[in-house]
Coordinates of N, CA and C in Angstrom, one line a residue:
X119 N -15.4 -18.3 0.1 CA -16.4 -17.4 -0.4 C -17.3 -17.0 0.7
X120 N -17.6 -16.0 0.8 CA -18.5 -15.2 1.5 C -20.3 -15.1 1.1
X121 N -21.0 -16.2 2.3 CA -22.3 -15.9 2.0 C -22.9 -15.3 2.5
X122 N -23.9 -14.5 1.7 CA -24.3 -12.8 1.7 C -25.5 -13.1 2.0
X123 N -26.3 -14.2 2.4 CA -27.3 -14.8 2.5 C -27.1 -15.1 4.5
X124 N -26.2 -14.9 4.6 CA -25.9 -16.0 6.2 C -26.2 -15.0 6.9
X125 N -26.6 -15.1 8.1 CA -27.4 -14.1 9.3 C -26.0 -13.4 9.8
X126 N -24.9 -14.3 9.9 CA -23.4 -13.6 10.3 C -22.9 -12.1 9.2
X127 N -22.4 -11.3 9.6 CA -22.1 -10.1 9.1 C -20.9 -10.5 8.1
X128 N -21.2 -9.8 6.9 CA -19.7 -10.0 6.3 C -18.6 -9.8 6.8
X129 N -18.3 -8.3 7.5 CA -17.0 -8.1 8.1 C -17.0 -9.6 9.4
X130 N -17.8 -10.3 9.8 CA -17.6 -11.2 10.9 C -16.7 -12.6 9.4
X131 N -17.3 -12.5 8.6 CA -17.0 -13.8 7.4 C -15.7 -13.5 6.8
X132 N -15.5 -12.3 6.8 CA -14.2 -11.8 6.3 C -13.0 -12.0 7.4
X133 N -13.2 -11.6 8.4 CA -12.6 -11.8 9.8 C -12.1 -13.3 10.0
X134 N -13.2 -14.3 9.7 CA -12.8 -15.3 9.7 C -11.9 -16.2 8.9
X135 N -12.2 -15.5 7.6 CA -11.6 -16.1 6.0 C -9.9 -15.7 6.7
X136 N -9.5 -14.5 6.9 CA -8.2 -14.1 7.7 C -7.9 -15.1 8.7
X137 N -8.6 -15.1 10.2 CA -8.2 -15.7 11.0 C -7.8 -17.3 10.5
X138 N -8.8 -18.1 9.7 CA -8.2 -19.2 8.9 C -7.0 -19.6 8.6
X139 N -6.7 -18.3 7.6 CA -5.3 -17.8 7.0 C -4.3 -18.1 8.0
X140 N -4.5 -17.2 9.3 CA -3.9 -17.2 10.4 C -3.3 -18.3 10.8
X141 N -4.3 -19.5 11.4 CA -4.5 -20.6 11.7 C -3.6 -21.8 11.3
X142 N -4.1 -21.2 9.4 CA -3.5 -22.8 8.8 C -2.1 -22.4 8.5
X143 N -1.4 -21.2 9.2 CA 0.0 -20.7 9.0 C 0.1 -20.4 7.4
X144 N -1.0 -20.0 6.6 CA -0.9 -19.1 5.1 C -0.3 -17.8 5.6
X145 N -0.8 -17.4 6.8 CA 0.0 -15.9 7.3 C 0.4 -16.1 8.5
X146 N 1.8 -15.7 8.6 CA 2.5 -15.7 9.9 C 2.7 -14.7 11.2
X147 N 3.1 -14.4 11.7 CA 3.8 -13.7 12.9 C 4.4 -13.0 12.2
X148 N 4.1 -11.6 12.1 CA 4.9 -10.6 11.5 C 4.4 -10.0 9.8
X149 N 3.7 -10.9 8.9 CA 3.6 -11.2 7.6 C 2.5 -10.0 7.1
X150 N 2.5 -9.4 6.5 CA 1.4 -8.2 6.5 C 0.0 -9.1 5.7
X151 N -1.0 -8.2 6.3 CA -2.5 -9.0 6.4 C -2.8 -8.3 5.1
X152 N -3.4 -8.4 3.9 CA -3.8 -7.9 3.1 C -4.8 -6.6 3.3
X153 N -4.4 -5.6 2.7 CA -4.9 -4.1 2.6 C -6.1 -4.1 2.6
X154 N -6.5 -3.8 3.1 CA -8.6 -3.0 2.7 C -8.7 -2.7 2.0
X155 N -7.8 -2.1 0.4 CA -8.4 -2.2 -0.7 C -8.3 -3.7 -1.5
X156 N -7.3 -4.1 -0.9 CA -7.5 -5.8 -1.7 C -8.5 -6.5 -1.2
X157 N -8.4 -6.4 0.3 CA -9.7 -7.2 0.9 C -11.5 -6.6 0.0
X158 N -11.2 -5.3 -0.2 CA -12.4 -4.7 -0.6 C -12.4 -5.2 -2.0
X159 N -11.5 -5.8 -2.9 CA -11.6 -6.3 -4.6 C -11.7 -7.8 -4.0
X160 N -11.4 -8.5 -3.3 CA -10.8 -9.9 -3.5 C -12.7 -10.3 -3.1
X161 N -13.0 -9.7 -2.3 CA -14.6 -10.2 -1.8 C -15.7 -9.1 -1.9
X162 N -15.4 -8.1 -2.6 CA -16.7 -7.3 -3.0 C -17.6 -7.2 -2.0
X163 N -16.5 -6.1 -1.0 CA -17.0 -5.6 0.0 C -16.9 -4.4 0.1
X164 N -16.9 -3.8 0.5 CA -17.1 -2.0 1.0 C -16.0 -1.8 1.9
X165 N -15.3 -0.8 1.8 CA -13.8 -0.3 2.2 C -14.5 -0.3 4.1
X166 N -15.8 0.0 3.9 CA -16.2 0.0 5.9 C -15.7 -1.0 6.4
X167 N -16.7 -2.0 5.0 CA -16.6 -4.0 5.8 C -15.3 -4.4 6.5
X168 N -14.1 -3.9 5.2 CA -13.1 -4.5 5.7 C -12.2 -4.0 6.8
X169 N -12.3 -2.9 7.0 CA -11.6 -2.3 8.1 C -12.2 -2.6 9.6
X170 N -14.1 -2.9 9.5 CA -14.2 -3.5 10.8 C -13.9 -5.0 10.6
X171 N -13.8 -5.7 9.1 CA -13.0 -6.9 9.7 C -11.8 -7.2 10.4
X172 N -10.8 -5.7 9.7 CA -9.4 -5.9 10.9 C -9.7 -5.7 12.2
X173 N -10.4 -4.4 12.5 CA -11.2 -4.0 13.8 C -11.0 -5.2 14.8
X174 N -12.1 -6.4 13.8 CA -12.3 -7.3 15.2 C -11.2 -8.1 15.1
X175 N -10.1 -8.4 14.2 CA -8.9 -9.3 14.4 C -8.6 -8.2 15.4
X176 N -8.0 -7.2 15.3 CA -7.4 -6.5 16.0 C -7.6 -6.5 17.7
X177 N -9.2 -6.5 17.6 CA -9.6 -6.4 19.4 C -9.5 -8.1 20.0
X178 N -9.1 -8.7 19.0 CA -8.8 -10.1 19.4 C -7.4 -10.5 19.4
X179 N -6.2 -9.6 19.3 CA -4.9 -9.5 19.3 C -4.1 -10.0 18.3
X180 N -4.9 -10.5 17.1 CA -4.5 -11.4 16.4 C -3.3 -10.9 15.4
X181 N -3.9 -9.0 15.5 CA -3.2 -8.4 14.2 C -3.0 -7.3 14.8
X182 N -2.0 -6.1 14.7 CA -1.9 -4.7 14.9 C -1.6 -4.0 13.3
X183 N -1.7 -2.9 13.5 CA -1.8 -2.0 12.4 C -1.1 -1.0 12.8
X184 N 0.2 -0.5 11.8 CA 1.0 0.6 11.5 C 0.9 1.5 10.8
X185 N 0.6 2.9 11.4 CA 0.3 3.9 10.6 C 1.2 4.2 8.7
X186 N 0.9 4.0 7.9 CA 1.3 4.3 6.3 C 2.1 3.0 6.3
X187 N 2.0 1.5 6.8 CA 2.5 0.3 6.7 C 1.9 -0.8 6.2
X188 N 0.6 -0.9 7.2 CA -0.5 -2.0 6.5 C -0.3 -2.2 8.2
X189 N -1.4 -3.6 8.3 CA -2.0 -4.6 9.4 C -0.9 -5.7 9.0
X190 N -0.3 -5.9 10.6 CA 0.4 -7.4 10.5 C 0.3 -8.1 11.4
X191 N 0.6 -9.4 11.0 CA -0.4 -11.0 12.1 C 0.7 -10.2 13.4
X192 N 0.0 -10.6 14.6 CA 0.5 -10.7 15.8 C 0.0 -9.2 16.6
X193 N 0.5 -9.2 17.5 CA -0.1 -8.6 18.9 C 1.3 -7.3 18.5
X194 N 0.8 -6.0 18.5 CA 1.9 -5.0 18.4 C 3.6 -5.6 19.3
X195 N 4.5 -4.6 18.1 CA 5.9 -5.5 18.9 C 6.1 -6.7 18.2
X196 N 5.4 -7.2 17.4 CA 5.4 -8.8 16.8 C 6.6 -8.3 15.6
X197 N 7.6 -9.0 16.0 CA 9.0 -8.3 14.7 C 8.3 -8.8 13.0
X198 N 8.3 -7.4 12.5 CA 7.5 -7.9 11.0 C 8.5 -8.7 9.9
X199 N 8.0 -9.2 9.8 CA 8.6 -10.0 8.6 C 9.4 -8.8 7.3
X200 N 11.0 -9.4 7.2 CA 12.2 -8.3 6.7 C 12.0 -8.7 5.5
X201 N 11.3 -8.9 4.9 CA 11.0 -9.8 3.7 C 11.1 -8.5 2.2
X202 N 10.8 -7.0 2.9 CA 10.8 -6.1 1.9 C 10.2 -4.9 1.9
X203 N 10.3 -4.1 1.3 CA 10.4 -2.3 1.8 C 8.5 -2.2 1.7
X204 N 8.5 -1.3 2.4 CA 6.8 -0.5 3.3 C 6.3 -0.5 1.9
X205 N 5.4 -0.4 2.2 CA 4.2 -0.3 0.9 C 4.3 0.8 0.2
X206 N 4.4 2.0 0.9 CA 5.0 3.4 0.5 C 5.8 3.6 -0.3
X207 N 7.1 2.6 0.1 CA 8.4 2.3 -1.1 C 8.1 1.5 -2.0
X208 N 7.4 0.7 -1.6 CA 7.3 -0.4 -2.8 C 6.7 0.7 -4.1
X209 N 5.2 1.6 -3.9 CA 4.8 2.6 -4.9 C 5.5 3.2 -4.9
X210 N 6.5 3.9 -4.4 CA 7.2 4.9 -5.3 C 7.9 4.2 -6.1
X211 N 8.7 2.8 -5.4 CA 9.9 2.2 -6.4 C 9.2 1.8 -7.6
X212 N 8.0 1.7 -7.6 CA 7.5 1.3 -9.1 C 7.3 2.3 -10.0
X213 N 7.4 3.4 -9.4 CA 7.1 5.1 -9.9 C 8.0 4.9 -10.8
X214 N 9.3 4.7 -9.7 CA 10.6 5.0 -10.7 C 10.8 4.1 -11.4
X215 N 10.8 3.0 -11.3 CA 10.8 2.1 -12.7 C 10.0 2.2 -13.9
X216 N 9.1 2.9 -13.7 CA 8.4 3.7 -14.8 C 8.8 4.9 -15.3
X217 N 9.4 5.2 -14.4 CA 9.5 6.9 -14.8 C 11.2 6.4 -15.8
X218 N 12.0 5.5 -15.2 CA 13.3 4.9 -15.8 C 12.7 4.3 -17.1
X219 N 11.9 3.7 -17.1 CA 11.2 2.7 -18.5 C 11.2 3.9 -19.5
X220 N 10.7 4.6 -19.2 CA 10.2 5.5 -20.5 C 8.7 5.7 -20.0
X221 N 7.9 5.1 -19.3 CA 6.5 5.2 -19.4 C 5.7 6.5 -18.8
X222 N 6.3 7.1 -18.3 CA 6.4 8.7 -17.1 C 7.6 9.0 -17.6
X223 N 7.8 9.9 -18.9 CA 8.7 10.9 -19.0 C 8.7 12.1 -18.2
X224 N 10.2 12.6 -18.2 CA 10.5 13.6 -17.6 C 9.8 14.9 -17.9
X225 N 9.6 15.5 -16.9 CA 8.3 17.1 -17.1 C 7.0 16.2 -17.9
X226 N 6.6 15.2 -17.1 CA 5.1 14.8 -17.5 C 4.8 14.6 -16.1
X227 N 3.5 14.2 -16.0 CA 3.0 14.7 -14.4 C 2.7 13.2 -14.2
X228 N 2.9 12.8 -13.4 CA 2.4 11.6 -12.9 C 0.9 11.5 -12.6
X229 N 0.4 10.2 -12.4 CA -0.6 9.9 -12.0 C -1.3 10.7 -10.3
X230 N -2.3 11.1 -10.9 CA -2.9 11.6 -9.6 C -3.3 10.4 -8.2
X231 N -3.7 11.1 -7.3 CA -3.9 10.3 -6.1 C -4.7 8.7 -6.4
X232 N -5.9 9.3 -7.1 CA -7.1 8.7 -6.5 C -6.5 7.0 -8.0
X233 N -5.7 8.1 -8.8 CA -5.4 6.9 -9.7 C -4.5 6.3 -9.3
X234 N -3.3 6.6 -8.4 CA -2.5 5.5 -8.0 C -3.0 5.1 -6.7
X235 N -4.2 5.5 -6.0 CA -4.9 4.2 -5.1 C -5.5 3.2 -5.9
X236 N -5.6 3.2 -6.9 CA -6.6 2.1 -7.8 C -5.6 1.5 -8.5
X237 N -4.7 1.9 -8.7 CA -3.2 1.4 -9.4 C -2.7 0.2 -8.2
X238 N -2.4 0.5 -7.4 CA -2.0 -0.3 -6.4 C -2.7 -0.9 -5.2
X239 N -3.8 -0.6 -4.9 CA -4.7 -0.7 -4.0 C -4.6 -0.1 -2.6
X240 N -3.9 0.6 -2.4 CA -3.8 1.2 -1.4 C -4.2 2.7 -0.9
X241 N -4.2 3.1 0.5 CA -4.8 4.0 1.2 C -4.0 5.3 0.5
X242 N -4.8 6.3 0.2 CA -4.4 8.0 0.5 C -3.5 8.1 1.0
X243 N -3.5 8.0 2.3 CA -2.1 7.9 3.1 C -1.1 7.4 2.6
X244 N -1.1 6.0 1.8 CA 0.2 5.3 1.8 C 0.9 6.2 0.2
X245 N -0.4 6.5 -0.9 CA 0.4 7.4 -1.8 C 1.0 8.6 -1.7
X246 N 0.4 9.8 -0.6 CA 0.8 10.8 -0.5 C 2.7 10.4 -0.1
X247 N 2.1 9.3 1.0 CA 3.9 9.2 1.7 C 4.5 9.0 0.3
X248 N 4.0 7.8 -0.5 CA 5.2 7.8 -1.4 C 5.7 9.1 -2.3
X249 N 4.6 9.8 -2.5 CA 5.0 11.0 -3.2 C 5.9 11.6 -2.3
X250 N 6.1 12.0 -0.8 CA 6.7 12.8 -0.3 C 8.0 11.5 -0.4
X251 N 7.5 10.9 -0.3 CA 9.6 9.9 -0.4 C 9.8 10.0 -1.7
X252 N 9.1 10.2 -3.1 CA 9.9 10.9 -4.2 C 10.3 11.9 -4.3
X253 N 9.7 12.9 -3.7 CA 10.1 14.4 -3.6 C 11.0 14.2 -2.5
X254 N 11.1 13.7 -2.0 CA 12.6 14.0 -0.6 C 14.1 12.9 -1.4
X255 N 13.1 12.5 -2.4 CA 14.6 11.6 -3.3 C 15.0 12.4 -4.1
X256 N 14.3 13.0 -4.8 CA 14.2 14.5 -6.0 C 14.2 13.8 -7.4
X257 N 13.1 12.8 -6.8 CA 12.6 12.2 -8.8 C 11.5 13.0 -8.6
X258 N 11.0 13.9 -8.2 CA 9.3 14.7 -8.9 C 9.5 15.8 -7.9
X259 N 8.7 16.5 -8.6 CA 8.6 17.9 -7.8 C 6.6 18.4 -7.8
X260 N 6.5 18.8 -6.9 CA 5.0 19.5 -7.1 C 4.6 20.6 -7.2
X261 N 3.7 20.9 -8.0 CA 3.3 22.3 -7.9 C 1.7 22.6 -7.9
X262 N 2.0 23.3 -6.2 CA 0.5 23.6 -5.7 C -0.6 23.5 -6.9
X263 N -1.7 22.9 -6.2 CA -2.5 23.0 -7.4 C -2.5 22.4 -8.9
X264 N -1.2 21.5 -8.9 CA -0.9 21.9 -10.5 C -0.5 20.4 -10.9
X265 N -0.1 19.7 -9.6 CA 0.1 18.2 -10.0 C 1.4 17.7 -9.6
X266 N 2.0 16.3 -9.7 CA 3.4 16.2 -9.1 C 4.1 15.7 -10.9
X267 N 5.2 16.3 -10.9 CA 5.7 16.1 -12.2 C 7.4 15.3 -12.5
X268 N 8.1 14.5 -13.0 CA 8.9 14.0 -13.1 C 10.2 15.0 -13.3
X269 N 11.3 15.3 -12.7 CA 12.2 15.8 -12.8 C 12.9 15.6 -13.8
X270 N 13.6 16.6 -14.7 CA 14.6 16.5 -15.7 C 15.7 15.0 -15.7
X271 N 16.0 14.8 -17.0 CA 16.8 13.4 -16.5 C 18.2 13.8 -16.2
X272 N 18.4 14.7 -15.9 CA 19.8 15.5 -15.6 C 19.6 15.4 -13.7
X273 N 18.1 16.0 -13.5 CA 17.9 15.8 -12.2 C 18.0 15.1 -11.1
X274 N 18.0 13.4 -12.4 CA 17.7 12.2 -11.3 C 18.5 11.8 -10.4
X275 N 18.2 11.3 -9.3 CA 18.8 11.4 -7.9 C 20.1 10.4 -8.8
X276 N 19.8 9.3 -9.4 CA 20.9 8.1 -10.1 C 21.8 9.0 -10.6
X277 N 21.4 9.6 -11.7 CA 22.3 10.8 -12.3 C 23.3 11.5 -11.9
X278 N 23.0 11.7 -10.1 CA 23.4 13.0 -9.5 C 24.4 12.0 -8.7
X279 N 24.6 10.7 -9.1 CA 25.5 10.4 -7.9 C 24.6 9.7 -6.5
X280 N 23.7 10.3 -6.5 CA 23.0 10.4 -5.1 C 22.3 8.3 -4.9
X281 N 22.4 8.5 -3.4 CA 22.1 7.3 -3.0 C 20.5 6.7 -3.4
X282 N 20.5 6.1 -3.7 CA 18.7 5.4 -4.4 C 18.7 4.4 -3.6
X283 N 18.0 4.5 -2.5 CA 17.0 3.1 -1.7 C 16.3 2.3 -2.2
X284 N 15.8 2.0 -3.7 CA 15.6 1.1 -3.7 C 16.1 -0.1 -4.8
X285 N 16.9 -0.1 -4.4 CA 18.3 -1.0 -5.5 C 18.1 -2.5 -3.9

């Protein structure tokens, strides 16, 4: 727990709660460091706090950060743990098991941005990518202004024969 009372800075308390992690091998060499929006729910901090918490792991080599991937333990080059698809895939592959469930029918618009960062906890960045790796699979299409919407079920990439990444 994080005391808000201590002269130390939270991003320095948060830094440390990680480096811990680090230490007592709960996170490995390669293992992705939990997101600045989890970090910002798990300790009721501010999306700043936790990114200068990576900040200082980072200037301490402890972690590097990949653009639309997340922060993982080790000094860039540190081979990431094969353990399972980018954060990016991971939201869309949930898209589609929703949009497959019945829960996102076809020609209904999916969830906007700001609701699948709160859906999943993750950056702008990491939903847009997944949108554009739905749209480049051709489960949704967008229209300017207008929202991103589920493709016909005649359309679906499964339907079509076409290869699905994430089986």
């Amino acid at each position: 727990m994080l005391d808000r009372e201590s002269p130390r800075s939270l991003f320095e308390q948060v830094a440390d709660v990680i480096r811990d992690q680090i230490v007592r091998g709960e996170l490995r060499a390669g293992d992705l460091v939990p997101s600045e929006a989890t970090l910002q729910r798990t300790h009721r901090i501010s999306r700043t706090t936790a990114r200068r918490a990576i900040g200082v792991l980072r200037s301490q080599g402890l972690v590097h950060t990949i653009t639309a991937e997340g922060t993982y333990v080790g000094p860039p080059g540190t081979p990431r743990s094969s353990r399972r698809l980018f954060k990016y895939q991971r939201v869309a592959a949930d898209i589609v098991a929703r949009i497959m469930g019945g829960e996102i029918p076809p020609r209904e618009a999916i969830p906007g941005e700001n609701s699948l960062m709160r859906q999943y906890g993750v950056a702008r960045e990491t939903v847009r990518h997944a949108l554009a790796y739905l749209r480049e699979s051709g489960w949704v299409v967008t229209v300017a202004y207008g929202g991103t919407y589920v493709v016909d079920r005649e359309e679906w990439p499964i339907n079509k024969g076409s290869y699905f990444p994430f089986r």
